[in-house]
C-alpha cells in the first residue's frame, strides 16, 4: 500500500493491518520522499516507524525531482512515484497497490473536471481499480491500483484514527489555496454546501459512481420489513415460542443482501459496511426500553424499537428475546434482525466490502457473545 503519512493513508495502513489477519493477504508499506518540503524526511521516518509498529514490511525511497520540458512539478513527482511503484510491483511480486483516496477526493475531482467541460469518462473520476503501464529506466512495467476507501469520508477516516489514538502527518501545502484542488476543498465545496446542498459530497460521489457503472442498482439496499413483504405464510412472523438462545455467524462479503426479511423469522440476514465497523466492538443484547434505530432510507431520522415492533406486529414473546446488534462503546443500535440496518453502518455501494451477519436459532447451550 502507498502511505504518505497523511490521515487518509495512515487510516488505510491501520485498516489493512487489521484486515490482513482475517482476510488472508499480506501487505507491505511503500513510501516516496519527494524531497519537496523541509520536513519530508520526517514524514518518511513517521511512516517507517508506523509500519514497524504494525509489523508490516517497509520499502521507501528518496528522490530528487527533475522536471522535463513542459512538465509541471506535480507531474514530475507523479512520474517518480509511479516508477517506484512499478519497480516494487515487479520486485516484490505485488498483486496491487492500495491508495488512500476517499470520497472527498472523488467529489473534488468531479467538480474540477466538470469545470473543465469533461465528458462522462472524465466525470467518472477516480476508479476503485485502475491499471496502467509506465515507462521506467528498466522498460515498460504495469501497475494495478486499488482504492478501497472511495466510499468513506475524510472526516470518518480522521475520526477512526482518533478513536484508535493514532496521529498522522499534516502536509503544510494542503492549506495553500493557490493550488486548485485545495481551493476546491477549502473554498468552493464549503460554499456550495452552505448555500446549495449540505449533502453535495455524497451526491457528487453518487453521480461519479453511476458514470463508472458502479451503481447499476441505482439505490442502496432497503431490506424488506413486515409491512412491505407480501403476505405469505413464509413471510409472516412466527407465533411459536421463540428460541431461548441464538447464534450469530459473521462472514466477509461484498455488497449487501436482498433476502426477504421479517421480524420474528429466522434466519435473519443483513450486511453491514466493513469500513464503518472497523475498530468498533459489537455486542448482542435484547431490546431495552427507549432503544432507537436510525435506519437507512429515513434521511437520518430515528424510530423507537417499540414502534418498529408494533408496526410489524411482532409477537410480545419475540420482542423480549430477539437480540439486537449494538456498538458496545456507544450502545448505538446497528441492526434489528429482520428489520433494517442503521444508516451509520450501511453498505455504501454494491461492490463495497461488507460483513454478512446471520442470526439463527441456537442448537446448543452456548450463549451469544461479542464480536469485533
mmCIF file of C-alpha atoms in Angstrom:
data_model
loop_
_atom_site.group_PDB
_atom_site.id
_atom_site.type_symbol
_atom_site.label_atom_id
_atom_site.label_comp_id
_atom_site.label_asym_id
_atom_site.label_seq_id
_atom_site.Cartn_x
_atom_site.Cartn_y
_atom_site.Cartn_z
ATOM 1 C CA UNK A 1 0.000 0.000 0.000
ATOM 2 C CA UNK A 2 1.147 3.566 -0.682
ATOM 3 C CA UNK A 3 1.448 5.551 2.557
ATOM 4 C CA UNK A 4 2.420 9.212 2.656
ATOM 5 C CA UNK A 5 1.762 9.693 6.382
ATOM 6 C CA UNK A 6 -1.361 11.824 5.900
ATOM 7 C CA UNK A 7 -4.635 10.971 7.601
ATOM 8 C CA UNK A 8 -6.106 9.026 4.688
ATOM 9 C CA UNK A 9 -3.121 6.768 4.028
ATOM 10 C CA UNK A 10 -2.462 6.310 7.753
ATOM 11 C CA UNK A 11 -6.042 5.109 8.180
ATOM 12 C CA UNK A 12 -5.515 2.809 5.205
ATOM 13 C CA UNK A 13 -2.458 1.303 6.901
ATOM 14 C CA UNK A 14 -4.355 0.593 10.117
ATOM 15 C CA UNK A 15 -7.281 -0.934 8.244
ATOM 16 C CA UNK A 16 -5.097 -3.103 6.027
ATOM 17 C CA UNK A 17 -3.043 -4.270 9.011
ATOM 18 C CA UNK A 18 -6.265 -5.312 10.707
ATOM 19 C CA UNK A 19 -7.850 -6.941 7.659
ATOM 20 C CA UNK A 20 -4.828 -8.974 6.610
ATOM 21 C CA UNK A 21 -5.158 -11.020 9.790
ATOM 22 C CA UNK A 22 -8.674 -12.116 8.824
ATOM 23 C CA UNK A 23 -8.651 -11.927 5.022
ATOM 24 C CA UNK A 24 -5.536 -13.972 4.347
ATOM 25 C CA UNK A 25 -3.396 -11.493 2.385
ATOM 26 C CA UNK A 26 -0.001 -9.931 3.057
ATOM 27 C CA UNK A 27 0.534 -6.163 2.976
ATOM 28 C CA UNK A 28 3.661 -4.045 2.618
ATOM 29 C CA UNK A 29 4.134 -0.302 3.075
ATOM 30 C CA UNK A 30 5.544 1.842 0.251
ATOM 31 C CA UNK A 31 6.663 5.448 0.760
ATOM 32 C CA UNK A 32 8.167 8.017 -1.587
ATOM 33 C CA UNK A 33 10.016 11.047 -0.180
ATOM 34 C CA UNK A 34 9.866 13.610 -2.978
ATOM 35 C CA UNK A 35 12.287 15.987 -1.179
ATOM 36 C CA UNK A 36 9.947 18.895 -1.914
ATOM 37 C CA UNK A 37 9.478 20.065 1.677
ATOM 38 C CA UNK A 38 11.976 20.600 4.512
ATOM 39 C CA UNK A 39 10.060 18.153 6.719
ATOM 40 C CA UNK A 40 9.626 15.407 4.101
ATOM 41 C CA UNK A 41 12.274 13.253 5.789
ATOM 42 C CA UNK A 42 10.212 13.429 8.993
ATOM 43 C CA UNK A 43 7.241 12.037 7.054
ATOM 44 C CA UNK A 44 9.375 9.116 5.877
ATOM 45 C CA UNK A 45 10.553 8.359 9.409
ATOM 46 C CA UNK A 46 6.964 8.529 10.684
ATOM 47 C CA UNK A 47 5.710 6.063 8.064
ATOM 48 C CA UNK A 48 8.629 3.668 8.639
ATOM 49 C CA UNK A 49 8.018 3.674 12.397
ATOM 50 C CA UNK A 50 4.275 3.149 11.854
ATOM 51 C CA UNK A 51 4.921 0.197 9.539
ATOM 52 C CA UNK A 52 7.187 -1.435 12.117
ATOM 53 C CA UNK A 53 4.632 -0.780 14.848
ATOM 54 C CA UNK A 54 2.074 -2.818 12.901
ATOM 55 C CA UNK A 55 4.625 -5.458 11.826
ATOM 56 C CA UNK A 56 4.465 -4.531 8.152
ATOM 57 C CA UNK A 57 7.480 -4.581 5.789
ATOM 58 C CA UNK A 58 8.555 -1.059 4.787
ATOM 59 C CA UNK A 59 10.065 -0.016 1.450
ATOM 60 C CA UNK A 60 10.908 3.622 0.920
ATOM 61 C CA UNK A 61 12.835 5.789 -1.487
ATOM 62 C CA UNK A 62 14.036 9.381 -1.582
ATOM 63 C CA UNK A 63 14.065 11.064 -4.990
ATOM 64 C CA UNK A 64 15.202 14.377 -6.403
ATOM 65 C CA UNK A 65 12.576 15.779 -8.761
ATOM 66 C CA UNK A 66 13.916 16.817 -12.163
ATOM 67 C CA UNK A 67 11.301 18.317 -14.443
ATOM 68 C CA UNK A 68 11.262 17.519 -18.112
ATOM 69 C CA UNK A 69 10.374 20.018 -20.823
ATOM 70 C CA UNK A 70 6.823 21.355 -20.337
ATOM 71 C CA UNK A 71 6.346 19.126 -17.280
ATOM 72 C CA UNK A 72 4.810 20.554 -14.106
ATOM 73 C CA UNK A 73 6.329 19.858 -10.721
ATOM 74 C CA UNK A 74 3.299 17.761 -9.778
ATOM 75 C CA UNK A 75 3.592 15.644 -12.933
ATOM 76 C CA UNK A 76 7.317 15.143 -12.392
ATOM 77 C CA UNK A 77 6.679 13.978 -8.831
ATOM 78 C CA UNK A 78 3.964 11.638 -10.066
ATOM 79 C CA UNK A 79 6.331 10.180 -12.669
ATOM 80 C CA UNK A 80 8.942 9.382 -10.000
ATOM 81 C CA UNK A 81 6.273 7.919 -7.753
ATOM 82 C CA UNK A 82 4.924 5.655 -10.478
ATOM 83 C CA UNK A 83 8.444 4.491 -11.363
ATOM 84 C CA UNK A 84 8.979 3.388 -7.773
ATOM 85 C CA UNK A 85 5.595 1.664 -7.530
ATOM 86 C CA UNK A 86 6.179 -0.203 -10.797
ATOM 87 C CA UNK A 87 9.585 -1.403 -9.633
ATOM 88 C CA UNK A 88 8.128 -2.571 -6.323
ATOM 89 C CA UNK A 89 5.316 -4.455 -8.047
ATOM 90 C CA UNK A 90 7.919 -6.287 -10.115
ATOM 91 C CA UNK A 91 10.485 -6.957 -7.378
ATOM 92 C CA UNK A 92 8.027 -7.859 -4.613
ATOM 93 C CA UNK A 93 5.552 -9.630 -6.925
ATOM 94 C CA UNK A 94 2.689 -7.462 -5.657
ATOM 95 C CA UNK A 95 -0.859 -8.061 -6.891
ATOM 96 C CA UNK A 96 -1.865 -4.413 -6.499
ATOM 97 C CA UNK A 97 -1.055 -1.176 -4.716
ATOM 98 C CA UNK A 98 -3.731 0.248 -2.431
ATOM 99 C CA UNK A 99 -4.063 4.014 -2.045
ATOM 100 C CA UNK A 100 -5.949 6.117 0.488
ATOM 101 C CA UNK A 101 -8.168 8.044 -1.953
ATOM 102 C CA UNK A 102 -11.548 8.701 -0.336
ATOM 103 C CA UNK A 103 -14.993 10.113 -1.082
ATOM 104 C CA UNK A 104 -13.915 13.740 -0.707
ATOM 105 C CA UNK A 105 -11.239 13.177 -3.346
ATOM 106 C CA UNK A 106 -13.930 11.810 -5.683
ATOM 107 C CA UNK A 107 -16.168 14.856 -5.144
ATOM 108 C CA UNK A 108 -13.308 17.318 -5.635
ATOM 109 C CA UNK A 109 -12.183 15.586 -8.819
ATOM 110 C CA UNK A 110 -15.742 15.606 -10.167
ATOM 111 C CA UNK A 111 -16.075 19.372 -9.647
ATOM 112 C CA UNK A 112 -12.678 20.178 -11.147
ATOM 113 C CA UNK A 113 -13.350 18.087 -14.237
ATOM 114 C CA UNK A 114 -16.880 19.450 -14.561
ATOM 115 C CA UNK A 115 -15.434 22.983 -14.642
ATOM 116 C CA UNK A 116 -13.147 21.903 -17.486
ATOM 117 C CA UNK A 117 -16.050 20.533 -19.530
ATOM 118 C CA UNK A 118 -15.204 16.846 -19.103
ATOM 119 C CA UNK A 119 -17.473 14.174 -20.535
ATOM 120 C CA UNK A 120 -18.825 11.026 -18.838
ATOM 121 C CA UNK A 121 -15.460 9.241 -18.803
ATOM 122 C CA UNK A 122 -13.735 12.184 -17.150
ATOM 123 C CA UNK A 123 -16.534 12.813 -14.673
ATOM 124 C CA UNK A 124 -16.463 9.151 -13.636
ATOM 125 C CA UNK A 125 -13.286 10.241 -11.901
ATOM 126 C CA UNK A 126 -11.234 8.085 -9.559
ATOM 127 C CA UNK A 127 -11.907 4.388 -10.116
ATOM 128 C CA UNK A 128 -11.889 1.631 -7.478
ATOM 129 C CA UNK A 129 -9.447 -0.335 -9.663
ATOM 130 C CA UNK A 130 -7.211 1.023 -12.400
ATOM 131 C CA UNK A 131 -4.379 -0.381 -14.477
ATOM 132 C CA UNK A 132 -1.649 1.448 -16.327
ATOM 133 C CA UNK A 133 1.724 0.838 -17.899
ATOM 134 C CA UNK A 134 4.579 3.232 -17.165
ATOM 135 C CA UNK A 135 7.929 3.852 -18.817
ATOM 136 C CA UNK A 136 10.722 3.190 -16.324
ATOM 137 C CA UNK A 137 14.511 3.166 -16.674
ATOM 138 C CA UNK A 138 14.243 -0.640 -16.957
ATOM 139 C CA UNK A 139 11.427 -0.684 -19.522
ATOM 140 C CA UNK A 140 7.628 -0.616 -19.597
ATOM 141 C CA UNK A 141 6.089 -2.001 -16.399
ATOM 142 C CA UNK A 142 2.442 -2.472 -15.319
ATOM 143 C CA UNK A 143 0.809 -1.143 -12.160
ATOM 144 C CA UNK A 144 -2.540 -2.100 -10.671
ATOM 145 C CA UNK A 145 -4.079 0.361 -8.204
ATOM 146 C CA UNK A 146 -6.928 -0.439 -5.830
ATOM 147 C CA UNK A 147 -8.733 2.224 -3.817
ATOM 148 C CA UNK A 148 -10.747 0.574 -1.024
ATOM 149 C CA UNK A 149 -11.688 3.840 0.737
ATOM 150 C CA UNK A 150 -13.524 5.601 -2.110
ATOM 151 C CA UNK A 151 -16.843 5.326 -0.272
ATOM 152 C CA UNK A 152 -15.503 6.752 3.015
ATOM 153 C CA UNK A 153 -15.491 10.415 4.014
ATOM 154 C CA UNK A 154 -12.240 12.088 5.077
ATOM 155 C CA UNK A 155 -13.870 13.112 8.361
ATOM 156 C CA UNK A 156 -14.740 9.467 9.088
ATOM 157 C CA UNK A 157 -11.147 8.383 8.485
ATOM 158 C CA UNK A 158 -9.873 11.041 10.886
ATOM 159 C CA UNK A 159 -12.460 10.020 13.475
ATOM 160 C CA UNK A 160 -11.326 6.404 13.076
ATOM 161 C CA UNK A 161 -7.713 7.413 13.737
ATOM 162 C CA UNK A 162 -8.712 9.456 16.753
ATOM 163 C CA UNK A 163 -10.701 6.550 18.206
ATOM 164 C CA UNK A 164 -7.564 4.436 17.888
ATOM 165 C CA UNK A 165 -5.284 7.098 19.362
ATOM 166 C CA UNK A 166 -3.292 7.305 16.128
ATOM 167 C CA UNK A 167 -1.647 10.529 14.944
ATOM 168 C CA UNK A 168 -0.767 11.415 11.361
ATOM 169 C CA UNK A 169 1.307 13.938 9.432
ATOM 170 C CA UNK A 170 -0.132 17.159 8.023
ATOM 171 C CA UNK A 171 1.273 18.401 4.716
ATOM 172 C CA UNK A 172 1.639 22.176 5.058
ATOM 173 C CA UNK A 173 0.985 22.641 1.329
ATOM 174 C CA UNK A 174 -2.570 21.312 1.782
ATOM 175 C CA UNK A 175 -3.602 24.737 3.099
ATOM 176 C CA UNK A 176 -2.284 26.581 0.025
ATOM 177 C CA UNK A 177 -5.430 27.673 -1.850
ATOM 178 C CA UNK A 178 -3.388 28.800 -4.842
ATOM 179 C CA UNK A 179 -3.390 25.079 -5.678
ATOM 180 C CA UNK A 180 -6.643 24.270 -7.485
ATOM 181 C CA UNK A 181 -7.586 21.145 -5.502
ATOM 182 C CA UNK A 182 -7.023 22.961 -2.219
ATOM 183 C CA UNK A 183 -9.209 25.851 -3.393
ATOM 184 C CA UNK A 184 -11.983 23.408 -4.299
ATOM 185 C CA UNK A 185 -11.567 21.627 -0.937
ATOM 186 C CA UNK A 186 -11.352 24.660 1.339
ATOM 187 C CA UNK A 187 -13.343 27.320 -0.542
ATOM 188 C CA UNK A 188 -15.588 26.053 -3.340
ATOM 189 C CA UNK A 189 -17.100 22.922 -1.752
ATOM 190 C CA UNK A 190 -17.754 24.536 1.667
ATOM 191 C CA UNK A 191 -19.531 27.448 -0.054
ATOM 192 C CA UNK A 192 -21.659 25.135 -2.182
ATOM 193 C CA UNK A 193 -22.581 23.021 0.845
ATOM 194 C CA UNK A 194 -23.539 26.078 2.885
ATOM 195 C CA UNK A 195 -25.540 27.769 0.142
ATOM 196 C CA UNK A 196 -26.723 24.973 -2.125
ATOM 197 C CA UNK A 197 -26.670 21.394 -0.814
ATOM 198 C CA UNK A 198 -25.280 20.218 2.559
ATOM 199 C CA UNK A 199 -25.002 16.675 1.150
ATOM 200 C CA UNK A 200 -23.188 17.739 -2.013
ATOM 201 C CA UNK A 201 -20.170 15.466 -1.466
ATOM 202 C CA UNK A 202 -22.369 12.377 -1.232
ATOM 203 C CA UNK A 203 -24.370 13.412 -4.303
ATOM 204 C CA UNK A 204 -21.261 14.086 -6.399
ATOM 205 C CA UNK A 205 -19.841 10.701 -5.370
ATOM 206 C CA UNK A 206 -23.075 9.010 -6.386
ATOM 207 C CA UNK A 207 -23.035 10.724 -9.790
ATOM 208 C CA UNK A 208 -19.421 9.638 -10.335
ATOM 209 C CA UNK A 209 -20.286 6.065 -9.327
ATOM 210 C CA UNK A 210 -23.219 5.973 -11.759
ATOM 211 C CA UNK A 211 -20.957 7.164 -14.575
ATOM 212 C CA UNK A 212 -18.428 4.455 -13.659
ATOM 213 C CA UNK A 213 -21.180 1.875 -13.753
ATOM 214 C CA UNK A 214 -20.777 1.014 -10.071
ATOM 215 C CA UNK A 215 -24.389 1.805 -9.195
ATOM 216 C CA UNK A 216 -26.290 -0.466 -11.530
ATOM 217 C CA UNK A 217 -28.938 -0.845 -8.836
ATOM 218 C CA UNK A 218 -29.339 2.941 -8.516
ATOM 219 C CA UNK A 219 -30.192 2.907 -4.810
ATOM 220 C CA UNK A 220 -28.648 1.244 -1.751
ATOM 221 C CA UNK A 221 -30.391 -1.645 -0.107
ATOM 222 C CA UNK A 222 -33.559 -1.111 1.906
ATOM 223 C CA UNK A 223 -34.212 -4.547 3.403
ATOM 224 C CA UNK A 224 -37.829 -5.665 3.495
ATOM 225 C CA UNK A 225 -39.838 -5.288 6.673
ATOM 226 C CA UNK A 226 -43.005 -6.974 7.838
ATOM 227 C CA UNK A 227 -45.007 -4.067 6.452
ATOM 228 C CA UNK A 228 -43.721 -4.316 2.881
ATOM 229 C CA UNK A 229 -43.294 -8.059 2.412
ATOM 230 C CA UNK A 230 -46.043 -9.859 0.592
ATOM 231 C CA UNK A 231 -48.422 -11.527 2.998
ATOM 232 C CA UNK A 232 -47.487 -15.190 2.681
ATOM 233 C CA UNK A 233 -47.243 -17.811 5.359
ATOM 234 C CA UNK A 234 -43.466 -17.889 4.946
ATOM 235 C CA UNK A 235 -43.002 -14.144 5.460
ATOM 236 C CA UNK A 236 -45.218 -13.717 8.490
ATOM 237 C CA UNK A 237 -43.533 -13.622 11.901
ATOM 238 C CA UNK A 238 -43.735 -16.958 13.679
ATOM 239 C CA UNK A 239 -46.180 -17.088 16.650
ATOM 240 C CA UNK A 240 -44.472 -20.194 18.015
ATOM 241 C CA UNK A 241 -42.451 -19.998 21.242
ATOM 242 C CA UNK A 242 -39.208 -18.166 20.358
ATOM 243 C CA UNK A 243 -35.859 -19.880 20.943
ATOM 244 C CA UNK A 244 -34.108 -19.346 24.259
ATOM 245 C CA UNK A 245 -30.715 -18.777 22.614
ATOM 246 C CA UNK A 246 -29.350 -17.600 19.296
ATOM 247 C CA UNK A 247 -26.211 -17.891 17.183
ATOM 248 C CA UNK A 248 -24.645 -15.085 15.208
ATOM 249 C CA UNK A 249 -22.445 -16.027 12.258
ATOM 250 C CA UNK A 250 -20.223 -13.362 10.680
ATOM 251 C CA UNK A 251 -18.539 -13.781 7.298
ATOM 252 C CA UNK A 252 -16.767 -11.417 4.890
ATOM 253 C CA UNK A 253 -18.837 -10.412 1.886
ATOM 254 C CA UNK A 254 -19.180 -7.858 -0.882
ATOM 255 C CA UNK A 255 -22.192 -5.562 -1.197
ATOM 256 C CA UNK A 256 -25.491 -6.245 0.546
ATOM 257 C CA UNK A 257 -28.211 -8.871 0.680
ATOM 258 C CA UNK A 258 -31.741 -8.591 -0.691
ATOM 259 C CA UNK A 259 -33.128 -11.674 1.019
ATOM 260 C CA UNK A 260 -36.725 -11.241 2.269
ATOM 261 C CA UNK A 261 -36.795 -10.430 5.968
ATOM 262 C CA UNK A 262 -39.443 -10.308 8.666
ATOM 263 C CA UNK A 263 -39.216 -9.608 12.372
ATOM 264 C CA UNK A 264 -39.565 -12.841 14.301
ATOM 265 C CA UNK A 265 -38.475 -15.066 11.389
ATOM 266 C CA UNK A 266 -35.132 -16.882 11.373
ATOM 267 C CA UNK A 267 -32.598 -16.964 9.922
ATOM 268 C CA UNK A 268 -32.284 -13.181 9.741
ATOM 269 C CA UNK A 269 -29.549 -11.871 7.462
ATOM 270 C CA UNK A 270 -28.008 -8.444 6.907
ATOM 271 C CA UNK A 271 -24.792 -6.986 5.542
ATOM 272 C CA UNK A 272 -23.018 -4.102 7.289
ATOM 273 C CA UNK A 273 -20.168 -1.983 5.960
ATOM 274 C CA UNK A 274 -16.730 -3.363 6.749
ATOM 275 C CA UNK A 275 -15.324 0.161 6.708
ATOM 276 C CA UNK A 276 -17.974 1.538 9.077
ATOM 277 C CA UNK A 277 -17.392 -1.282 11.565
ATOM 278 C CA UNK A 278 -13.600 -1.114 11.515
ATOM 279 C CA UNK A 279 -12.212 -0.532 15.002
ATOM 280 C CA UNK A 280 -15.587 -0.963 16.704
ATOM 281 C CA UNK A 281 -16.559 -3.624 19.233
ATOM 282 C CA UNK A 282 -20.000 -5.108 18.693
ATOM 283 C CA UNK A 283 -22.364 -6.794 21.115
ATOM 284 C CA UNK A 284 -25.654 -8.673 21.028
ATOM 285 C CA UNK A 285 -28.248 -7.795 23.637
ATOM 286 C CA UNK A 286 -32.001 -7.823 23.985
ATOM 287 C CA UNK A 287 -34.201 -4.815 23.297
ATOM 288 C CA UNK A 288 -34.350 -2.193 26.057
ATOM 289 C CA UNK A 289 -36.961 0.462 26.706
ATOM 290 C CA UNK A 290 -36.019 3.657 24.896
ATOM 291 C CA UNK A 291 -33.927 1.936 22.209
ATOM 292 C CA UNK A 292 -33.991 3.687 18.852
ATOM 293 C CA UNK A 293 -32.513 2.997 15.422
ATOM 294 C CA UNK A 294 -31.759 5.464 12.623
ATOM 295 C CA UNK A 295 -32.195 3.100 9.653
ATOM 296 C CA UNK A 296 -31.238 3.566 6.040
ATOM 297 C CA UNK A 297 -33.945 5.150 3.951
ATOM 298 C CA UNK A 298 -35.149 7.608 6.631
ATOM 299 C CA UNK A 299 -32.787 10.562 5.971
ATOM 300 C CA UNK A 300 -31.233 10.500 9.423
ATOM 301 C CA UNK A 301 -34.493 10.182 11.359
ATOM 302 C CA UNK A 302 -34.737 7.524 14.043
ATOM 303 C CA UNK A 303 -37.535 5.205 15.192
ATOM 304 C CA UNK A 304 -38.244 3.690 18.560
ATOM 305 C CA UNK A 305 -37.805 -0.057 18.512
ATOM 306 C CA UNK A 306 -41.105 -0.265 20.365
ATOM 307 C CA UNK A 307 -42.800 1.364 17.342
ATOM 308 C CA UNK A 308 -40.919 -0.920 14.945
ATOM 309 C CA UNK A 309 -42.223 -3.990 16.765
ATOM 310 C CA UNK A 310 -45.790 -2.677 16.952
ATOM 311 C CA UNK A 311 -45.880 -1.778 13.246
ATOM 312 C CA UNK A 312 -44.518 -5.184 12.301
ATOM 313 C CA UNK A 313 -46.993 -6.912 14.659
ATOM 314 C CA UNK A 314 -44.120 -8.762 16.284
ATOM 315 C CA UNK A 315 -45.456 -11.125 18.978
ATOM 316 C CA UNK A 316 -44.642 -9.883 22.508
ATOM 317 C CA UNK A 317 -42.795 -13.124 23.259
ATOM 318 C CA UNK A 318 -40.358 -12.345 20.439
ATOM 319 C CA UNK A 319 -39.862 -8.700 21.371
ATOM 320 C CA UNK A 320 -38.255 -9.550 24.699
ATOM 321 C CA UNK A 321 -35.817 -12.210 23.452
ATOM 322 C CA UNK A 322 -34.838 -11.099 19.927
ATOM 323 C CA UNK A 323 -31.203 -9.890 20.087
ATOM 324 C CA UNK A 324 -30.203 -6.599 18.512
ATOM 325 C CA UNK A 325 -26.696 -5.756 17.321
ATOM 326 C CA UNK A 326 -25.190 -2.697 19.019
ATOM 327 C CA UNK A 327 -21.952 -0.770 19.230
ATOM 328 C CA UNK A 328 -20.596 -1.875 22.612
ATOM 329 C CA UNK A 329 -18.972 1.511 23.271
ATOM 330 C CA UNK A 330 -21.854 3.835 22.353
ATOM 331 C CA UNK A 331 -24.813 1.423 22.650
ATOM 332 C CA UNK A 332 -25.997 2.568 19.200
ATOM 333 C CA UNK A 333 -28.381 0.030 17.663
ATOM 334 C CA UNK A 334 -26.845 -1.053 14.350
ATOM 335 C CA UNK A 335 -29.197 -3.849 13.293
ATOM 336 C CA UNK A 336 -32.575 -5.178 14.337
ATOM 337 C CA UNK A 337 -32.674 -8.691 12.822
ATOM 338 C CA UNK A 338 -35.495 -8.922 10.329
ATOM 339 C CA UNK A 339 -35.678 -5.122 10.066
ATOM 340 C CA UNK A 340 -33.191 -2.619 8.646
ATOM 341 C CA UNK A 341 -29.595 -1.777 9.497
ATOM 342 C CA UNK A 342 -28.584 1.626 10.842
ATOM 343 C CA UNK A 343 -27.588 4.200 8.232
ATOM 344 C CA UNK A 344 -24.252 4.664 10.007
ATOM 345 C CA UNK A 345 -23.342 1.027 9.286
ATOM 346 C CA UNK A 346 -24.993 0.571 5.892
ATOM 347 C CA UNK A 347 -23.019 -0.837 2.968
ATOM 348 C CA UNK A 348 -22.166 2.075 0.712
ATOM 349 C CA UNK A 349 -22.366 0.517 -2.767
ATOM 350 C CA UNK A 350 -22.991 -2.904 -4.353
ATOM 351 C CA UNK A 351 -19.239 -3.507 -4.683
ATOM 352 C CA UNK A 352 -18.251 -2.259 -1.212
ATOM 353 C CA UNK A 353 -16.670 -4.680 1.295
ATOM 354 C CA UNK A 354 -19.102 -5.827 3.962
ATOM 355 C CA UNK A 355 -19.659 -8.258 6.817
ATOM 356 C CA UNK A 356 -22.589 -10.656 6.430
ATOM 357 C CA UNK A 357 -24.420 -11.283 9.726
ATOM 358 C CA UNK A 358 -26.714 -14.299 10.061
ATOM 359 C CA UNK A 359 -28.819 -14.690 13.209
ATOM 360 C CA UNK A 360 -30.300 -18.135 13.775
ATOM 361 C CA UNK A 361 -31.675 -20.359 16.489
ATOM 362 C CA UNK A 362 -29.067 -21.754 18.870
ATOM 363 C CA UNK A 363 -28.938 -25.529 18.635
ATOM 364 C CA UNK A 364 -26.573 -25.918 21.593
ATOM 365 C CA UNK A 365 -26.455 -24.407 25.061
ATOM 366 C CA UNK A 366 -23.897 -21.771 24.081
ATOM 367 C CA UNK A 367 -24.786 -18.150 24.719
ATOM 368 C CA UNK A 368 -24.341 -15.374 22.150
ATOM 369 C CA UNK A 369 -21.284 -13.280 22.806
ATOM 370 C CA UNK A 370 -19.369 -10.359 21.381
ATOM 371 C CA UNK A 371 -17.645 -9.891 18.116
ATOM 372 C CA UNK A 372 -15.447 -7.110 16.844
#
